Coordinates of N, CA, C and O in Angstrom, one line a residue:
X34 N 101.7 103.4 59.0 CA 100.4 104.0 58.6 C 99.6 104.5 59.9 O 99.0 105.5 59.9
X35 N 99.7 103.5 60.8 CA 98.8 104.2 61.7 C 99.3 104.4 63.5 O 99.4 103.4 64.3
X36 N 99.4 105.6 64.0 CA 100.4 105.8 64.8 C 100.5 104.6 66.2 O 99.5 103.9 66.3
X37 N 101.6 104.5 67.2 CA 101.2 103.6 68.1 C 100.8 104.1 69.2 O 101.3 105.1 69.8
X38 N 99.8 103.2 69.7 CA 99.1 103.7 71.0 C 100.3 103.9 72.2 O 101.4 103.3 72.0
X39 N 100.1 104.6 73.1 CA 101.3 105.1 74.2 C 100.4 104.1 75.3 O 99.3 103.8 75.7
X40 N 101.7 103.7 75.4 CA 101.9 102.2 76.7 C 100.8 102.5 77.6 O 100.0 101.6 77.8
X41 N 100.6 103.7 78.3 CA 100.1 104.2 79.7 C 99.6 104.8 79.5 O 100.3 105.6 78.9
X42 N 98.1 105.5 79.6 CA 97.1 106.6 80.1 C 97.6 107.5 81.1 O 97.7 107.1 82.3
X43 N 97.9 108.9 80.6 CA 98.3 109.6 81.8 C 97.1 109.7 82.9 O 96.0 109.7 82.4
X44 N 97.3 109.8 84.4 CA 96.8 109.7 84.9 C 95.6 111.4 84.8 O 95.8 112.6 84.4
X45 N 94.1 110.4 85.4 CA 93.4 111.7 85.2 C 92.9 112.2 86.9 O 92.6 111.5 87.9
X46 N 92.9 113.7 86.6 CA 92.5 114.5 87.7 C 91.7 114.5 88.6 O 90.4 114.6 88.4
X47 N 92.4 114.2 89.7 CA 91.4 114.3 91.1 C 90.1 114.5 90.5 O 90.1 115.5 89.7
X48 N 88.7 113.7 90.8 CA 87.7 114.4 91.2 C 87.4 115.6 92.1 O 86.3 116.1 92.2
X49 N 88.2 116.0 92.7 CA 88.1 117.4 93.5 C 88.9 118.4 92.7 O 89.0 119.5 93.3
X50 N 89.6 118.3 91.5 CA 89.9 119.2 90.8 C 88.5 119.4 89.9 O 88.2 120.5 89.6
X51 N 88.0 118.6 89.5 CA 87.2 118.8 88.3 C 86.5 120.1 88.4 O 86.3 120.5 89.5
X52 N 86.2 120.8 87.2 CA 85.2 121.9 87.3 C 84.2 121.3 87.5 O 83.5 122.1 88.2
X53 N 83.6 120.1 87.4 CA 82.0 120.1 87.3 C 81.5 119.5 89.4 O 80.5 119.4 90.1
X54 N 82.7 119.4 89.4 CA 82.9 118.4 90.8 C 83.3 119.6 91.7 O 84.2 120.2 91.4
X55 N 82.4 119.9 93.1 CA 82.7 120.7 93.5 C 83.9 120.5 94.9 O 84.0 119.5 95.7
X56 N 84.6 121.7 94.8 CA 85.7 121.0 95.4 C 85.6 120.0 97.0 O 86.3 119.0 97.4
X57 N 84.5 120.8 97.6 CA 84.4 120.4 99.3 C 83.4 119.0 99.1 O 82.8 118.6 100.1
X58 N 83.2 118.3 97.9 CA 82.4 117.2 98.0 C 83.8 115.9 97.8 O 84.7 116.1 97.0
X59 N 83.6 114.6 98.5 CA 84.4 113.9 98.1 C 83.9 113.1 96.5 O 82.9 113.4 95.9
X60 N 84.9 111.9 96.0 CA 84.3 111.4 95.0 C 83.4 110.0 95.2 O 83.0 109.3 94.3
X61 N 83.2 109.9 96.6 CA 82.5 108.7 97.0 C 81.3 108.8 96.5 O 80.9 110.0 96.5
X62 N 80.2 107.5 95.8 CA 79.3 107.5 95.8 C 78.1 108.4 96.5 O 77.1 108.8 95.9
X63 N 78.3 108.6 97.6 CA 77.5 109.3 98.6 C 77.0 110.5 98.1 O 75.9 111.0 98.4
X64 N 78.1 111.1 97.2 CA 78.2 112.7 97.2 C 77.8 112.5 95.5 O 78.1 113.5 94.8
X65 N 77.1 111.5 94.8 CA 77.2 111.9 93.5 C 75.5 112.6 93.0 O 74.4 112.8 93.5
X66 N 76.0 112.6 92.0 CA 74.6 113.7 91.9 C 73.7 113.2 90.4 O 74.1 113.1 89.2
X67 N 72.4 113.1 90.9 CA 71.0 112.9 90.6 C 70.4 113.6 89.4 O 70.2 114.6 90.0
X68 N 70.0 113.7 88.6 CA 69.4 114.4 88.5 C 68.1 114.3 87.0 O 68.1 113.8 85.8
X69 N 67.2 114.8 87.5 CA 65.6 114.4 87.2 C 65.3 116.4 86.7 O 65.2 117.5 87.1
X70 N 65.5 115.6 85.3 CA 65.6 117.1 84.2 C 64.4 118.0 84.2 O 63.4 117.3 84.4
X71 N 64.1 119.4 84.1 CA 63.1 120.1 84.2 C 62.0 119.4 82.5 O 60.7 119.3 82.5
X72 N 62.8 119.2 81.4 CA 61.6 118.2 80.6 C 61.1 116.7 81.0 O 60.1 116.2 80.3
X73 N 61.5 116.0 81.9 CA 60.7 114.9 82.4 C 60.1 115.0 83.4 O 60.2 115.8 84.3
X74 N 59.0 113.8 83.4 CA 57.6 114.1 84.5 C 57.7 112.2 84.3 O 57.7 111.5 83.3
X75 N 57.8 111.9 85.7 CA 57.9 110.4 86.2 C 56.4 110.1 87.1 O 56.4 110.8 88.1
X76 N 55.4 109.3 86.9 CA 54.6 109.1 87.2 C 54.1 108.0 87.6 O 53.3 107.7 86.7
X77 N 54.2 107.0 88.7 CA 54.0 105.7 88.9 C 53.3 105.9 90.5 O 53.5 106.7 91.4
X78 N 52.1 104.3 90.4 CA 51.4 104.4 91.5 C 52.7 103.5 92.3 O 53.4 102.7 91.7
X79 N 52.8 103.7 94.0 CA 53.8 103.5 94.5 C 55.4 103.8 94.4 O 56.2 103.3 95.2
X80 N 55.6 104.7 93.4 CA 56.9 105.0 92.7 C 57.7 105.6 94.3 O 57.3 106.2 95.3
X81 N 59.0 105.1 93.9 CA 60.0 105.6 95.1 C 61.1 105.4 94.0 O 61.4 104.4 93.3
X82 N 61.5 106.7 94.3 CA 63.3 106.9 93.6 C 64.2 107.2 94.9 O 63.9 107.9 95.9
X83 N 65.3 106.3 94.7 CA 66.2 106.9 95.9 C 67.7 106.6 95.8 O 68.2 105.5 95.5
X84 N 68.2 107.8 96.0 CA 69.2 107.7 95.7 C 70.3 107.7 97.0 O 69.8 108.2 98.0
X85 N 71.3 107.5 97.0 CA 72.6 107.5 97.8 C 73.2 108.7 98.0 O 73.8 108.9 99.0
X86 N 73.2 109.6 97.0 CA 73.5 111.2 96.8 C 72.7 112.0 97.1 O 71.8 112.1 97.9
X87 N 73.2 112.9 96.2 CA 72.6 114.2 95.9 C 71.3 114.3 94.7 O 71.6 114.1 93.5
X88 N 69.8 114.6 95.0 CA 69.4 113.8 93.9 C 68.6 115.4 93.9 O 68.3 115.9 94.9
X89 N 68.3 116.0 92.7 CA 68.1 117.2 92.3 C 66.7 116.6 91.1 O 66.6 115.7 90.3
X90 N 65.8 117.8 91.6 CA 64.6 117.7 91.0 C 64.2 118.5 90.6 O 63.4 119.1 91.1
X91 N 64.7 118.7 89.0 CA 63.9 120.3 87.9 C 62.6 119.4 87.2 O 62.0 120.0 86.4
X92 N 62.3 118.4 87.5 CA 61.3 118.2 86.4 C 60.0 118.0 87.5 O 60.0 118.7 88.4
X93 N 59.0 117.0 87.3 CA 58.0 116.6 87.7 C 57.7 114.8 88.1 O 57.7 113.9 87.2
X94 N 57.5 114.5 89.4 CA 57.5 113.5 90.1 C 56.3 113.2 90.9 O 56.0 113.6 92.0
X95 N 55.4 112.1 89.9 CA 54.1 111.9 91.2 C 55.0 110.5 91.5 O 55.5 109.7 90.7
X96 N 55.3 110.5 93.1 CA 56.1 109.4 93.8 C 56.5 110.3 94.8 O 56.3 111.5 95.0
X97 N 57.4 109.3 95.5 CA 58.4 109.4 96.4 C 59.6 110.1 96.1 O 60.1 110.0 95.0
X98 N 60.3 110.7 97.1 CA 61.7 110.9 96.4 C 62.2 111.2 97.7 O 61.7 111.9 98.6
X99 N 63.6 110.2 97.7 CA 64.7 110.1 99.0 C 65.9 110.1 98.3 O 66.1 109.9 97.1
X100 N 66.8 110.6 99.5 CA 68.6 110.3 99.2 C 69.1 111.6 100.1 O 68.8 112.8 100.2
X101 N 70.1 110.7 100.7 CA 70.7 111.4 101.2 C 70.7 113.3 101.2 O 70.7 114.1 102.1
X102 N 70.8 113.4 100.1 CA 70.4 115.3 100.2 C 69.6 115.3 98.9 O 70.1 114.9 97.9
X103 N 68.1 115.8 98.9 CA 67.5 116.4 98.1 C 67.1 117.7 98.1 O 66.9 118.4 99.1
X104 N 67.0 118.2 96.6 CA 67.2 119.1 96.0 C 65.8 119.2 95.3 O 65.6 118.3 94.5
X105 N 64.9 120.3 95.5 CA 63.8 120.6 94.5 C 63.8 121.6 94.1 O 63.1 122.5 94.6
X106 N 64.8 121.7 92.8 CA 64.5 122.9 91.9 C 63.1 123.9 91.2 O 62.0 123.4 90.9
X107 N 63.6 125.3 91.2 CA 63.1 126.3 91.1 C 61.7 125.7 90.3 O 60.5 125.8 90.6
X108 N 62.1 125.1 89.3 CA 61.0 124.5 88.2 C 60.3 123.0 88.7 O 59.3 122.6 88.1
X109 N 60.8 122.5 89.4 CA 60.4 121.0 90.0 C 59.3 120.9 90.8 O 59.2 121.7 91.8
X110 N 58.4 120.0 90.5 CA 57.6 119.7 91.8 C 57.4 118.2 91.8 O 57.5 117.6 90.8
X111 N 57.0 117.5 93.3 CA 56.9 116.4 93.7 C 55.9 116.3 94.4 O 55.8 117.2 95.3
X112 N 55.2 115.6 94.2 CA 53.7 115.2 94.5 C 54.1 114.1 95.1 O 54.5 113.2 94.4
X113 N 53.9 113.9 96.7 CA 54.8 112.7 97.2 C 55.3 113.0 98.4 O 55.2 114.1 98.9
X114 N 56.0 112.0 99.2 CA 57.3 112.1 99.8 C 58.1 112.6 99.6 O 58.3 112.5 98.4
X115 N 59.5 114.0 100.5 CA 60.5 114.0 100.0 C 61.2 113.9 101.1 O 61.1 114.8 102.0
X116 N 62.3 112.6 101.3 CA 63.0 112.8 102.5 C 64.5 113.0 102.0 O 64.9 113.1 100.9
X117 N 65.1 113.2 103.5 CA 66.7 113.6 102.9 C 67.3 114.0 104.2 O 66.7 114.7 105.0
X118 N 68.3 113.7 104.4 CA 69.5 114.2 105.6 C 69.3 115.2 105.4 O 68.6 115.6 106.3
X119 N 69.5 116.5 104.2 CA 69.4 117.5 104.1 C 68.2 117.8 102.7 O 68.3 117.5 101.5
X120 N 67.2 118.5 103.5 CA 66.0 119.2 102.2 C 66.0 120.4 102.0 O 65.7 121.2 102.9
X121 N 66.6 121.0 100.5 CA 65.9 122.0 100.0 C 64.9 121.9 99.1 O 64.9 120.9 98.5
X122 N 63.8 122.9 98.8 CA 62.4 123.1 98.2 C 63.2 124.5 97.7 O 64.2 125.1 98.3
X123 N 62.9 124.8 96.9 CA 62.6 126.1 95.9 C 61.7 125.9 95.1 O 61.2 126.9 94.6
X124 N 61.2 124.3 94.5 CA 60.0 124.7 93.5 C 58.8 124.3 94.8 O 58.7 124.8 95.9
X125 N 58.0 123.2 94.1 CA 57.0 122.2 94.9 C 56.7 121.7 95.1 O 56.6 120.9 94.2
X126 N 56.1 121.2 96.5 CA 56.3 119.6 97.0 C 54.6 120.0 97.6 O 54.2 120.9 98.2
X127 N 54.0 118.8 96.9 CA 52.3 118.2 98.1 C 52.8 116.7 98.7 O 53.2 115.6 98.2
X128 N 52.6 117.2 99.6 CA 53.1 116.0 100.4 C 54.2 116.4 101.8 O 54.5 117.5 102.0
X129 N 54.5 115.4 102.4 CA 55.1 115.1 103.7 C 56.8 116.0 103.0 O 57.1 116.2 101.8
X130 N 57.3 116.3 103.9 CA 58.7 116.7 103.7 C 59.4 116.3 105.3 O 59.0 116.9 106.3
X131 N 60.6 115.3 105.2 CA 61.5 114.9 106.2 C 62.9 114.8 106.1 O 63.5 113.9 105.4
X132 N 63.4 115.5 106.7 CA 65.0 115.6 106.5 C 65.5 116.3 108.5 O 64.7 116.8 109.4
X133 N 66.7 116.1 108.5 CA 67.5 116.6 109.8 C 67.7 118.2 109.3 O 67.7 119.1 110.0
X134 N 68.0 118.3 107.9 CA 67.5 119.8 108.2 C 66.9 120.2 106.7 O 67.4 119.8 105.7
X135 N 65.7 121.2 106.7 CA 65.3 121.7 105.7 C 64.3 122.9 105.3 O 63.3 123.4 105.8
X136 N 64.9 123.1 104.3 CA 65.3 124.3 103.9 C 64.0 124.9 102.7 O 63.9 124.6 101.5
X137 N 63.2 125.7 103.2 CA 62.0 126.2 102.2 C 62.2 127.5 102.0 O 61.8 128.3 102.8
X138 N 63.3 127.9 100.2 CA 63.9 128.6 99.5 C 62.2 129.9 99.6 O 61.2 129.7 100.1
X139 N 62.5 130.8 99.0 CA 61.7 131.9 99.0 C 60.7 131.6 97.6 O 59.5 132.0 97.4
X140 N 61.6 130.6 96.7 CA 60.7 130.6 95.7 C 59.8 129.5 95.8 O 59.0 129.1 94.9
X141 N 59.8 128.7 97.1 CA 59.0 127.5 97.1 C 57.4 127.6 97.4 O 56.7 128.6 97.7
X142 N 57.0 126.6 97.3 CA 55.5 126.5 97.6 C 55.0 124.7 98.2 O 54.7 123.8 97.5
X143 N 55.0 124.7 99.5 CA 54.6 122.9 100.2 C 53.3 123.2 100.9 O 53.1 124.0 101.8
X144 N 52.5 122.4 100.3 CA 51.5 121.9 100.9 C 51.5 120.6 101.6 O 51.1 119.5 101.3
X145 N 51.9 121.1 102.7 CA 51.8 119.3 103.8 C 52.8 119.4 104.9 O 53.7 120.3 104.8
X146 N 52.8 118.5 106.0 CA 53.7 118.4 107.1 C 55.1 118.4 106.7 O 55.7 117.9 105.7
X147 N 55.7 118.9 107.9 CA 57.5 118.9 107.5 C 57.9 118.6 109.0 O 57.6 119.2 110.0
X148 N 58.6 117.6 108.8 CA 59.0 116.8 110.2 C 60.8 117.1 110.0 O 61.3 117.1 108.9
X149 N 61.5 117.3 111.0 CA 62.6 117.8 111.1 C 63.4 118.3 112.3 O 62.9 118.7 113.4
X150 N 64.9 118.1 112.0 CA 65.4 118.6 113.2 C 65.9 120.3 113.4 O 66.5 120.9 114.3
X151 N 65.6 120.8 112.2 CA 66.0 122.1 111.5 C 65.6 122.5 110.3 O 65.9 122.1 109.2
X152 N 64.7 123.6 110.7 CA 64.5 124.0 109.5 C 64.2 125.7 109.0 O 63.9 126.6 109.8
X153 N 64.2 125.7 108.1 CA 64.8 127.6 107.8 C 64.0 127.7 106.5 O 64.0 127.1 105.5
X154 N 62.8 129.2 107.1 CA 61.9 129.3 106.1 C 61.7 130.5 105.7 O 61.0 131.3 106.4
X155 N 62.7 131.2 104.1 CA 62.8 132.0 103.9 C 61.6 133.2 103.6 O 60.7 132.8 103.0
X156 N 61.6 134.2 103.9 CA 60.8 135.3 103.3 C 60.4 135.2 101.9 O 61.3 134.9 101.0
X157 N 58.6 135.4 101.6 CA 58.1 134.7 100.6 C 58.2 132.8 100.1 O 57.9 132.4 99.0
X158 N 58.7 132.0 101.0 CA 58.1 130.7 100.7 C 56.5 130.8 101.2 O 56.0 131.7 101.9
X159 N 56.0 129.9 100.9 CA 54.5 129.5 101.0 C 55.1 128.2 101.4 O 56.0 127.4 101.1
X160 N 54.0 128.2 102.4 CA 53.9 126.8 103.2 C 52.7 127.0 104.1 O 52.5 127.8 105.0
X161 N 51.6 125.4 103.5 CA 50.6 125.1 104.1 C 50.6 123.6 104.7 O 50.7 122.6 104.0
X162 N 50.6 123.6 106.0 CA 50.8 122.3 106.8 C 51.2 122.7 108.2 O 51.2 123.9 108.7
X163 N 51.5 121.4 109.0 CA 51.9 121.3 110.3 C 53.3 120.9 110.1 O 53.6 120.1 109.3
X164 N 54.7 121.7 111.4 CA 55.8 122.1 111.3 C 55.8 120.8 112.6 O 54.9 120.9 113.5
X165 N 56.6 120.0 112.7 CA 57.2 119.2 113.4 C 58.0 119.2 113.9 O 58.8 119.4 113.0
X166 N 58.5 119.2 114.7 CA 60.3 119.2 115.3 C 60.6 117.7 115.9 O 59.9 117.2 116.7
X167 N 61.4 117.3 115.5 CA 61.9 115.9 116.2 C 62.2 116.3 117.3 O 62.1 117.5 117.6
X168 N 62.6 115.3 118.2 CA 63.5 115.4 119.3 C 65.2 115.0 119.2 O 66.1 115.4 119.9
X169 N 65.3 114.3 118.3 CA 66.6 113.8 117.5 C 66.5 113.1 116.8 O 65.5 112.5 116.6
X170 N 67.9 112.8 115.6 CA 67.8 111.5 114.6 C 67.2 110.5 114.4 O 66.7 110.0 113.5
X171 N 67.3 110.2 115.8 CA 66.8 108.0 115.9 C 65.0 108.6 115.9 O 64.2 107.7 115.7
X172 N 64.4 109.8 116.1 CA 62.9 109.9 116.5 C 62.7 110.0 114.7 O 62.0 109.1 114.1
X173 N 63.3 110.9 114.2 CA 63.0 111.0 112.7 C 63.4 110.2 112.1 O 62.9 110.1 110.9
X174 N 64.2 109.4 112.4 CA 64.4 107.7 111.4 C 63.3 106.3 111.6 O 62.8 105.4 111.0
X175 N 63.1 106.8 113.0 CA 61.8 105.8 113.2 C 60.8 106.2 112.7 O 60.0 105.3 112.3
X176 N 60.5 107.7 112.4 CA 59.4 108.2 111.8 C 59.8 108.3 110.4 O 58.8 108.8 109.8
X177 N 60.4 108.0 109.8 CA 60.8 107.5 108.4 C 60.4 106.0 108.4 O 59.5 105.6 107.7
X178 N 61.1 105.3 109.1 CA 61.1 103.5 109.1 C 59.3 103.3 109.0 O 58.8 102.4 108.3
X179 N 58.6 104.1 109.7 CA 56.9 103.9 110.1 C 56.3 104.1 108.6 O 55.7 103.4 107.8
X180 N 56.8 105.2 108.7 CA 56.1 106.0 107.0 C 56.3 105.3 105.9 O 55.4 105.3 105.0
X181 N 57.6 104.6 105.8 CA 58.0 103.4 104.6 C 57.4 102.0 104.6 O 56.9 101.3 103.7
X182 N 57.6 101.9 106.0 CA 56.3 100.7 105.9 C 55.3 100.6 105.5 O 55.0 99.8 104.6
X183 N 54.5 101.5 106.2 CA 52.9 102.0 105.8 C 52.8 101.7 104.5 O 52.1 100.7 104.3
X184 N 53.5 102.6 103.3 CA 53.7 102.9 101.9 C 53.2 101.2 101.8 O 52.1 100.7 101.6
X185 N 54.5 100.7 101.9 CA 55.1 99.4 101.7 C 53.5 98.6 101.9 O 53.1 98.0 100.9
X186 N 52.9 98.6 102.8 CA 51.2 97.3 102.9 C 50.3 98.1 102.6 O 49.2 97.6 102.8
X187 N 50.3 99.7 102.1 CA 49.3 100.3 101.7 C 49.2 100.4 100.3 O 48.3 101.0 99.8

């Protein structure tokens, strides 16, 4: 009556095959991806989201937002912190922005300081604040380590 299950699960396809998985990312945690939908709006006093990845922001965030590479889509804004090894902005951020390098897309709009080792600001972004340059990594992680504190007894 009812057929028999096959002994073994054929094996399934590399994460670097997947279509959704892009090829030059590995499948380590590091590289996985985030994401905070253009219909939700997350709202907490003290809020910090952070992720290990890739963490992409179409919706709406009063808080914090960290991880390794963030992403603020075309529709997204963050009212807050946004740090990241690597920052792109295309929508908008009020608040601090800190990453080693980052990136304010033509459709963006930041109101606030951007502390960084690199950064690239396309024709037509809007940006109101003071532009920082580190002097290296360990200067912008202590200046992360300071800023998290702060949060932290404020």
């Amino acid at each position: 009556m009812f057929a028999q299950r096959p002994q073994s699960l054929p094996s399934q396809a590399s994460p670097a095959a997947s279509p959704t998985t892009p090829a030059t990312r590995s499948a380590s945690p590091t590289h996985a991806r985030s994401v905070i939908g253009h219909d939700l709006k997350i709202v907490g006093q003290g809020l910090q989201i952070i992720s290990q990845g890739i963490l992409q922001v179409d919706g709406e965030v009063i808080g914090d937002v960290h991880g390794a590479e963030v992403i603020v889509g075309s529709q997204g804004k963050v009212t807050g912190k946004v740090t990241g090894q690597h920052v792109d902005v295309c929508g908008s951020v009020v608040g601090v922005v800190s990453g080693n390098a980052v990136v304010l897309k033509s459709s963006s709009v930041v109101d606030g300081d951007i502390h960084h080792l690199s950064l690239v600001i396309e024709t037509g972004a809007q940006f109101d604040g003071r532009s920082r340059r580190v002097a290296n990594e360990a200067d912008l992680a202590a200046l992360l380590v300071v800023q998290t504190t702060a949060d932290v007894r404020g």
